[in-house]
Amino acid sequence: MATRQCNQLSFYQKLAILWMFFSGAVYCMFVFSSSSEVEMRGPSHSHNSGARKYIMKSYFDKYENLHDSSFEDFMAHEISSSLCEVLFPDNRNLDVRLSVLEHSLVGEGSHRHLSSSIRLQIEADSSPKLPAHFCEVIIIQRLPLGVFADPFELQHLHQRKVFTYVAVFGDTNLELPSFRSNRSVVEVHMDAGSNILSEQNNGLEMNIQLPLHARYQPLDASGYSIVEIGEPDVLMSCNMEGNQHNQSCLFMSPNDSAKSRIGAVAWRMPSGMKAHTGFVSVVTFVTAFLSTLSIVVTSIFCSGIKCPKT
């Protein structure tokens, strides 16, 4: 009988040791992933230094958090297209228009894809004589509270050549609930081709799907929270080949056509109900108390058992 109880005690001891090792391994993986986030984005910045820097990096160098009013002021005053007249002096008769044709959520549950269709139209009175150049479309998707994009997932898409460049700015802590987090923004660069400004283009369309995830929502009486995601801001950046200063020309649509007025998409997310908080708290406390009591009783009962030597 004593041998059987001793074997049970030895089994529980081994199980406890395995649980400690497992908890330590999970903690180390979490610390490593948190510290490697900057390292994963670092090479993207260095690799992109020969082309264009991220617009949102310049924004967060000036502002600590993402606010719509600050962002719109930044886009209106800090982002200028005056450099286009220097790099492309014959661009005055160009009419570059960027519009969002479609904006919707794909999938169900707490993990979905934000699908957007972008149209690029270039019109000119005559074919301008422009130097050799290459352009890319920049999509800036501002995310509301309660929604985040996983930088590691986007990095995997970048490695698969889905995006030319991609980065997440703002609050990138994936573990925080909605009421403890701040807003974030995703900036995506997609190749638009070479010498595109020298050709009449009646409608180049680009489709983009961003994987998004829902954070834990605050308590609500209905058990659901409605989060709205607005349309992305779209620009086109062009750089003259052989430009040693890495200067870019940014084309932005006029205010009356920059937004397609499709409107924001609504995401209905489940949340805890306030009416259930008391019941959940009591059950959690009782469960934790009984678990602790069972561990203490087992330890006291098994402490006097001596294992026979084999």
CSV table of C-alpha atoms in Angstrom, one decimal:
chain,number,residue,atom,x,y,z
A,1,MET,CA,0.0,0.0,0.0
A,2,ALA,CA,2.8,2.4,0.9
A,3,THR,CA,4.6,1.5,-2.3
A,4,ARG,CA,1.5,2.4,-4.3
A,5,GLN,CA,1.1,5.7,-2.5
A,6,CYS,CA,4.8,6.5,-3.0
A,7,ASN,CA,4.5,5.8,-6.7
A,8,GLN,CA,1.5,8.2,-6.9
A,9,LEU,CA,3.5,10.8,-5.1
A,10,SER,CA,6.5,10.3,-7.4
A,11,PHE,CA,4.1,10.7,-10.4
A,12,TYR,CA,2.7,13.9,-9.1
A,13,GLN,CA,6.2,15.2,-8.4
A,14,LYS,CA,7.2,14.5,-12.0
A,15,LEU,CA,4.0,16.1,-13.3
A,16,ALA,CA,4.7,19.2,-11.3
A,17,ILE,CA,8.3,19.4,-12.6
A,18,LEU,CA,7.1,19.0,-16.2
A,19,TRP,CA,4.5,21.7,-15.6
A,20,MET,CA,7.3,24.1,-14.3
A,21,PHE,CA,9.4,23.4,-17.3
A,22,PHE,CA,6.5,23.9,-19.7
A,23,SER,CA,5.6,27.2,-18.0
A,24,GLY,CA,9.2,28.4,-18.3
A,25,ALA,CA,9.4,27.4,-21.9
A,26,VAL,CA,6.2,29.3,-22.8
A,27,TYR,CA,7.5,32.4,-20.9
A,28,CYS,CA,10.8,32.3,-22.8
A,29,MET,CA,9.0,32.0,-26.1
A,30,PHE,CA,6.9,35.0,-25.2
A,31,VAL,CA,9.9,37.1,-24.2
A,32,PHE,CA,11.8,36.1,-27.4
A,33,SER,CA,8.8,36.9,-29.6
A,34,SER,CA,8.4,40.3,-28.0
A,35,SER,CA,12.0,41.2,-28.4
A,36,SER,CA,12.3,39.8,-31.9
A,37,GLU,CA,9.5,42.1,-33.2
A,38,VAL,CA,11.8,45.0,-33.6
A,39,GLU,CA,14.5,42.8,-35.1
A,40,MET,CA,12.0,41.6,-37.8
A,41,ARG,CA,11.1,45.1,-38.7
A,42,GLY,CA,14.6,46.4,-38.6
A,43,PRO,CA,15.8,44.6,-41.8
A,44,SER,CA,12.7,45.9,-43.7
A,45,HIS,CA,13.7,49.4,-42.9
A,46,SER,CA,17.3,48.9,-43.9
A,47,HIS,CA,16.3,47.1,-47.1
A,48,ASN,CA,13.9,49.8,-47.9
A,49,SER,CA,16.5,52.6,-47.4
A,50,GLY,CA,17.3,52.4,-51.1
A,51,ALA,CA,13.7,53.1,-52.1
A,52,ARG,CA,11.3,54.9,-49.8
A,53,LYS,CA,10.9,55.3,-46.1
A,54,TYR,CA,7.7,54.5,-44.4
A,55,ILE,CA,5.3,57.5,-44.1
A,56,MET,CA,4.0,56.3,-40.8
A,57,LYS,CA,7.5,56.1,-39.3
A,58,SER,CA,7.7,59.9,-39.9
A,59,TYR,CA,4.3,60.3,-38.2
A,60,PHE,CA,5.3,58.4,-35.1
A,61,ASP,CA,8.6,60.2,-34.9
A,62,LYS,CA,6.4,63.3,-34.3
A,63,TYR,CA,3.4,61.9,-32.5
A,64,GLU,CA,3.2,59.3,-29.7
A,65,ASN,CA,-0.2,57.8,-30.6
A,66,LEU,CA,-2.4,57.6,-33.6
A,67,HIS,CA,-5.3,60.1,-33.6
A,68,ASP,CA,-7.3,60.9,-36.7
A,69,SER,CA,-7.0,64.6,-36.3
A,70,SER,CA,-3.2,64.5,-35.9
A,71,PHE,CA,-2.9,62.1,-38.8
A,72,GLU,CA,-5.0,64.3,-41.1
A,73,ASP,CA,-3.0,67.3,-40.1
A,74,PHE,CA,0.2,65.4,-40.8
A,75,MET,CA,-0.9,64.3,-44.2
A,76,ALA,CA,-2.0,67.9,-45.1
A,77,HIS,CA,1.1,69.7,-44.0
A,78,GLU,CA,4.0,67.3,-43.7
A,79,ILE,CA,3.4,65.2,-46.8
A,80,SER,CA,4.0,67.4,-49.8
A,81,SER,CA,4.1,66.7,-53.5
A,82,SER,CA,6.3,69.7,-54.3
A,83,LEU,CA,9.2,67.4,-55.0
A,84,CYS,CA,7.4,66.1,-58.0
A,85,GLU,CA,8.1,69.3,-59.9
A,86,VAL,CA,11.8,68.8,-59.3
A,87,LEU,CA,12.0,65.1,-60.2
A,88,PHE,CA,9.4,65.3,-63.0
A,89,PRO,CA,9.3,68.8,-64.3
A,90,ASP,CA,6.8,67.8,-67.1
A,91,ASN,CA,4.2,66.3,-64.7
A,92,ARG,CA,1.9,69.3,-64.6
A,93,ASN,CA,-0.4,67.9,-67.1
A,94,LEU,CA,-0.7,64.6,-65.3
A,95,ASP,CA,-3.9,63.7,-63.4
A,96,VAL,CA,-3.3,60.8,-61.0
A,97,ARG,CA,-6.3,59.6,-59.2
A,98,LEU,CA,-6.5,56.8,-56.6
A,99,SER,CA,-9.8,55.5,-55.3
A,100,VAL,CA,-11.1,52.6,-53.2
A,101,LEU,CA,-13.6,50.5,-55.1
A,102,GLU,CA,-14.3,47.9,-52.5
A,103,HIS,CA,-13.8,47.6,-48.8
A,104,SER,CA,-15.2,44.7,-46.8
A,105,LEU,CA,-14.5,42.0,-44.2
A,106,VAL,CA,-14.0,38.4,-45.2
A,107,GLY,CA,-14.5,35.5,-42.9
A,108,GLU,CA,-16.1,34.9,-39.6
A,109,GLY,CA,-15.2,34.9,-35.9
A,110,SER,CA,-12.3,36.8,-34.3
A,111,HIS,CA,-9.8,36.3,-37.2
A,112,ARG,CA,-10.8,37.9,-40.5
A,113,HIS,CA,-9.3,39.5,-43.6
A,114,LEU,CA,-9.9,43.1,-44.6
A,115,SER,CA,-10.3,43.2,-48.3
A,116,SER,CA,-9.7,46.4,-50.3
A,117,SER,CA,-9.7,47.0,-54.0
A,118,ILE,CA,-7.7,50.0,-55.2
A,119,ARG,CA,-8.0,51.7,-58.6
A,120,LEU,CA,-5.2,53.8,-60.1
A,121,GLN,CA,-6.1,56.1,-63.0
A,122,ILE,CA,-3.5,58.3,-64.9
A,123,GLU,CA,-4.7,60.8,-67.4
A,124,ALA,CA,-2.7,63.4,-69.3
A,125,ASP,CA,-3.4,65.9,-72.0
A,126,SER,CA,-0.5,64.6,-74.0
A,127,SER,CA,2.2,61.9,-73.4
A,128,PRO,CA,4.7,63.6,-71.1
A,129,LYS,CA,8.4,63.1,-71.7
A,130,LEU,CA,9.4,61.8,-68.3
A,131,PRO,CA,12.7,60.2,-67.2
A,132,ALA,CA,12.8,56.5,-66.4
A,133,HIS,CA,11.1,55.9,-63.1
A,134,PHE,CA,9.4,53.3,-61.0
A,135,CYS,CA,6.3,53.7,-58.8
A,136,GLU,CA,4.6,51.9,-56.0
A,137,VAL,CA,1.2,52.3,-54.4
A,138,ILE,CA,1.1,53.0,-50.6
A,139,ILE,CA,-1.9,51.8,-48.6
A,140,ILE,CA,-2.2,53.2,-45.1
A,141,GLN,CA,-4.9,51.3,-43.1
A,142,ARG,CA,-5.7,52.9,-39.8
A,143,LEU,CA,-7.1,50.4,-37.3
A,144,PRO,CA,-9.5,51.2,-34.5
A,145,LEU,CA,-9.3,50.1,-30.9
A,146,GLY,CA,-10.1,46.5,-30.6
A,147,VAL,CA,-8.5,45.3,-33.8
A,148,PHE,CA,-4.8,44.5,-34.4
A,149,ALA,CA,-2.6,43.1,-37.2
A,150,ASP,CA,0.0,40.5,-36.3
A,151,PRO,CA,3.5,41.8,-37.5
A,152,PHE,CA,4.8,38.2,-37.7
A,153,GLU,CA,1.9,37.2,-40.0
A,154,LEU,CA,2.5,40.2,-42.2
A,155,GLN,CA,6.2,39.5,-42.3
A,156,HIS,CA,5.4,36.0,-43.6
A,157,LEU,CA,3.3,37.5,-46.4
A,158,HIS,CA,6.2,39.8,-47.2
A,159,GLN,CA,8.5,36.9,-47.5
A,160,ARG,CA,6.0,35.2,-49.9
A,161,LYS,CA,6.2,38.4,-52.1
A,162,VAL,CA,2.5,39.3,-51.4
A,163,PHE,CA,3.6,42.8,-50.4
A,164,THR,CA,6.6,44.7,-51.5
A,165,TYR,CA,7.0,46.2,-48.1
A,166,VAL,CA,4.8,46.1,-45.0
A,167,ALA,CA,5.1,47.3,-41.4
A,168,VAL,CA,2.9,47.8,-38.4
A,169,PHE,CA,3.2,51.0,-36.3
A,170,GLY,CA,1.6,52.1,-33.0
A,171,ASP,CA,0.6,49.6,-30.4
A,172,THR,CA,1.9,46.2,-31.5
A,173,ASN,CA,1.4,44.4,-28.2
A,174,LEU,CA,-0.7,41.4,-29.2
A,175,GLU,CA,-1.8,40.4,-25.7
A,176,LEU,CA,-3.5,43.5,-24.4
A,177,PRO,CA,-7.3,43.7,-24.3
A,178,SER,CA,-9.1,46.5,-26.0
A,179,PHE,CA,-9.4,48.8,-23.0
A,180,ARG,CA,-5.7,48.7,-22.3
A,181,SER,CA,-4.4,49.1,-25.9
A,182,ASN,CA,-3.8,52.0,-28.2
A,183,ARG,CA,-4.5,52.2,-31.9
A,184,SER,CA,-2.2,50.8,-34.6
A,185,VAL,CA,-1.8,51.3,-38.3
A,186,VAL,CA,-0.6,49.1,-41.2
A,187,GLU,CA,1.4,50.5,-44.1
A,188,VAL,CA,1.7,48.4,-47.2
A,189,HIS,CA,3.8,49.1,-50.3
A,190,MET,CA,2.9,47.4,-53.6
A,191,ASP,CA,4.7,47.6,-56.9
A,192,ALA,CA,2.9,49.6,-59.6
A,193,GLY,CA,5.4,49.1,-62.4
A,194,SER,CA,8.0,51.1,-64.3
A,195,ASN,CA,7.4,54.2,-66.3
A,196,ILE,CA,3.7,54.1,-65.5
A,197,LEU,CA,3.4,57.9,-65.6
A,198,SER,CA,4.4,57.9,-69.3
A,199,GLU,CA,1.5,55.8,-70.3
A,200,GLN,CA,-2.3,56.4,-70.5
A,201,ASN,CA,-3.8,54.2,-67.8
A,202,ASN,CA,-7.5,53.8,-67.7
A,203,GLY,CA,-7.8,51.7,-64.6
A,204,LEU,CA,-5.1,49.6,-63.0
A,205,GLU,CA,-6.7,47.7,-60.1
A,206,MET,CA,-5.0,46.3,-57.1
A,207,ASN,CA,-6.5,43.9,-54.5
A,208,ILE,CA,-5.2,43.6,-51.0
A,209,GLN,CA,-6.2,41.5,-48.1
A,210,LEU,CA,-4.9,42.3,-44.6
A,211,PRO,CA,-5.3,39.6,-41.9
A,212,LEU,CA,-6.8,41.2,-38.8
A,213,HIS,CA,-7.6,39.9,-35.3
A,214,ALA,CA,-10.0,41.0,-32.6
A,215,ARG,CA,-8.9,41.9,-29.1
A,216,TYR,CA,-10.8,41.1,-26.0
A,217,GLN,CA,-13.6,43.6,-25.8
A,218,PRO,CA,-14.8,45.4,-22.7
A,219,LEU,CA,-18.0,44.3,-20.9
A,220,ASP,CA,-21.2,45.2,-22.6
A,221,ALA,CA,-24.8,44.6,-21.6
A,222,SER,CA,-25.7,43.1,-25.0
A,223,GLY,CA,-22.7,40.8,-25.1
A,224,TYR,CA,-21.3,42.3,-28.3
A,225,SER,CA,-19.3,45.3,-29.4
A,226,ILE,CA,-19.4,47.0,-32.8
A,227,VAL,CA,-16.0,48.1,-34.2
A,228,GLU,CA,-15.9,50.2,-37.4
A,229,ILE,CA,-12.9,50.1,-39.8
A,230,GLY,CA,-12.6,53.1,-42.1
A,231,GLU,CA,-11.3,53.1,-45.7
A,232,PRO,CA,-7.5,53.1,-46.2
A,233,ASP,CA,-5.5,56.2,-47.3
A,234,VAL,CA,-3.9,55.6,-50.7
A,235,LEU,CA,-0.9,57.4,-52.3
A,236,MET,CA,1.5,56.7,-55.1
A,237,SER,CA,5.2,57.2,-54.7
A,238,CYS,CA,7.5,57.5,-57.7
A,239,ASN,CA,11.3,57.7,-57.9
A,240,MET,CA,13.5,58.5,-60.8
A,241,GLU,CA,15.9,55.8,-61.7
A,242,GLY,CA,19.5,56.8,-60.9
A,243,ASN,CA,18.4,59.2,-58.2
A,244,GLN,CA,21.3,59.2,-55.8
A,245,HIS,CA,19.4,61.1,-53.0
A,246,ASN,CA,16.6,58.6,-52.8
A,247,GLN,CA,14.0,61.4,-53.2
A,248,SER,CA,10.5,60.4,-54.0
A,249,CYS,CA,7.5,62.1,-55.6
A,250,LEU,CA,4.2,61.5,-53.8
A,251,PHE,CA,1.0,61.7,-55.7
A,252,MET,CA,-2.2,62.1,-53.6
A,253,SER,CA,-5.7,62.3,-54.9
A,254,PRO,CA,-7.7,65.5,-54.3
A,255,ASN,CA,-9.8,65.5,-51.1
A,256,ASP,CA,-13.0,65.1,-53.1
A,257,SER,CA,-11.9,61.9,-54.7
A,258,ALA,CA,-9.5,60.4,-52.2
A,259,LYS,CA,-12.3,58.6,-50.5
A,260,SER,CA,-14.8,56.6,-52.5
A,261,ARG,CA,-17.5,57.1,-49.8
A,262,ILE,CA,-18.0,53.4,-49.5
A,263,GLY,CA,-18.0,53.9,-45.8
A,264,ALA,CA,-16.6,52.0,-42.9
A,265,VAL,CA,-17.2,48.3,-42.4
A,266,ALA,CA,-18.6,47.1,-39.1
A,267,TRP,CA,-17.2,44.2,-37.1
A,268,ARG,CA,-19.5,42.7,-34.5
A,269,MET,CA,-17.3,41.2,-31.8
A,270,PRO,CA,-18.4,39.1,-28.8
A,271,SER,CA,-17.7,40.5,-25.4
A,272,GLY,CA,-18.5,39.6,-21.8
A,273,MET,CA,-21.9,40.5,-20.3
A,274,LYS,CA,-22.0,42.7,-17.2
A,275,ALA,CA,-24.8,40.6,-15.8
A,276,HIS,CA,-22.5,37.5,-15.6
A,277,THR,CA,-19.6,39.2,-13.8
A,278,GLY,CA,-20.7,38.2,-10.3
A,279,PHE,CA,-21.3,34.5,-11.2
A,280,VAL,CA,-18.0,34.2,-13.1
A,281,SER,CA,-16.1,35.8,-10.2
A,282,VAL,CA,-17.7,33.4,-7.6
A,283,VAL,CA,-17.0,30.3,-9.8
A,284,THR,CA,-13.4,31.4,-10.5
A,285,PHE,CA,-12.8,32.0,-6.8
A,286,VAL,CA,-14.3,28.7,-5.6
A,287,THR,CA,-12.4,26.8,-8.3
A,288,ALA,CA,-9.1,28.4,-7.3
A,289,PHE,CA,-9.7,27.8,-3.6
A,290,LEU,CA,-10.6,24.1,-4.0
A,291,SER,CA,-7.6,23.6,-6.3
A,292,THR,CA,-5.3,25.2,-3.7
A,293,LEU,CA,-6.9,23.3,-0.9
A,294,SER,CA,-6.5,19.9,-2.7
A,295,ILE,CA,-2.8,20.6,-3.3
A,296,VAL,CA,-2.2,21.5,0.4
A,297,VAL,CA,-4.1,18.4,1.6
A,298,THR,CA,-2.2,16.1,-0.8
A,299,SER,CA,1.1,17.6,0.3
A,300,ILE,CA,0.3,17.1,4.0
A,301,PHE,CA,-1.0,13.5,3.4
A,302,CYS,CA,2.0,12.4,1.4
A,303,SER,CA,4.7,14.1,3.5
A,304,GLY,CA,4.7,11.3,6.0
A,305,ILE,CA,5.0,8.5,3.5
A,306,LYS,CA,8.4,6.9,3.2
A,307,CYS,CA,9.3,5.3,-0.1
A,308,PRO,CA,11.0,1.9,0.2
A,309,LYS,CA,14.4,1.7,-1.2
A,310,THR,CA,14.7,-0.4,-4.4
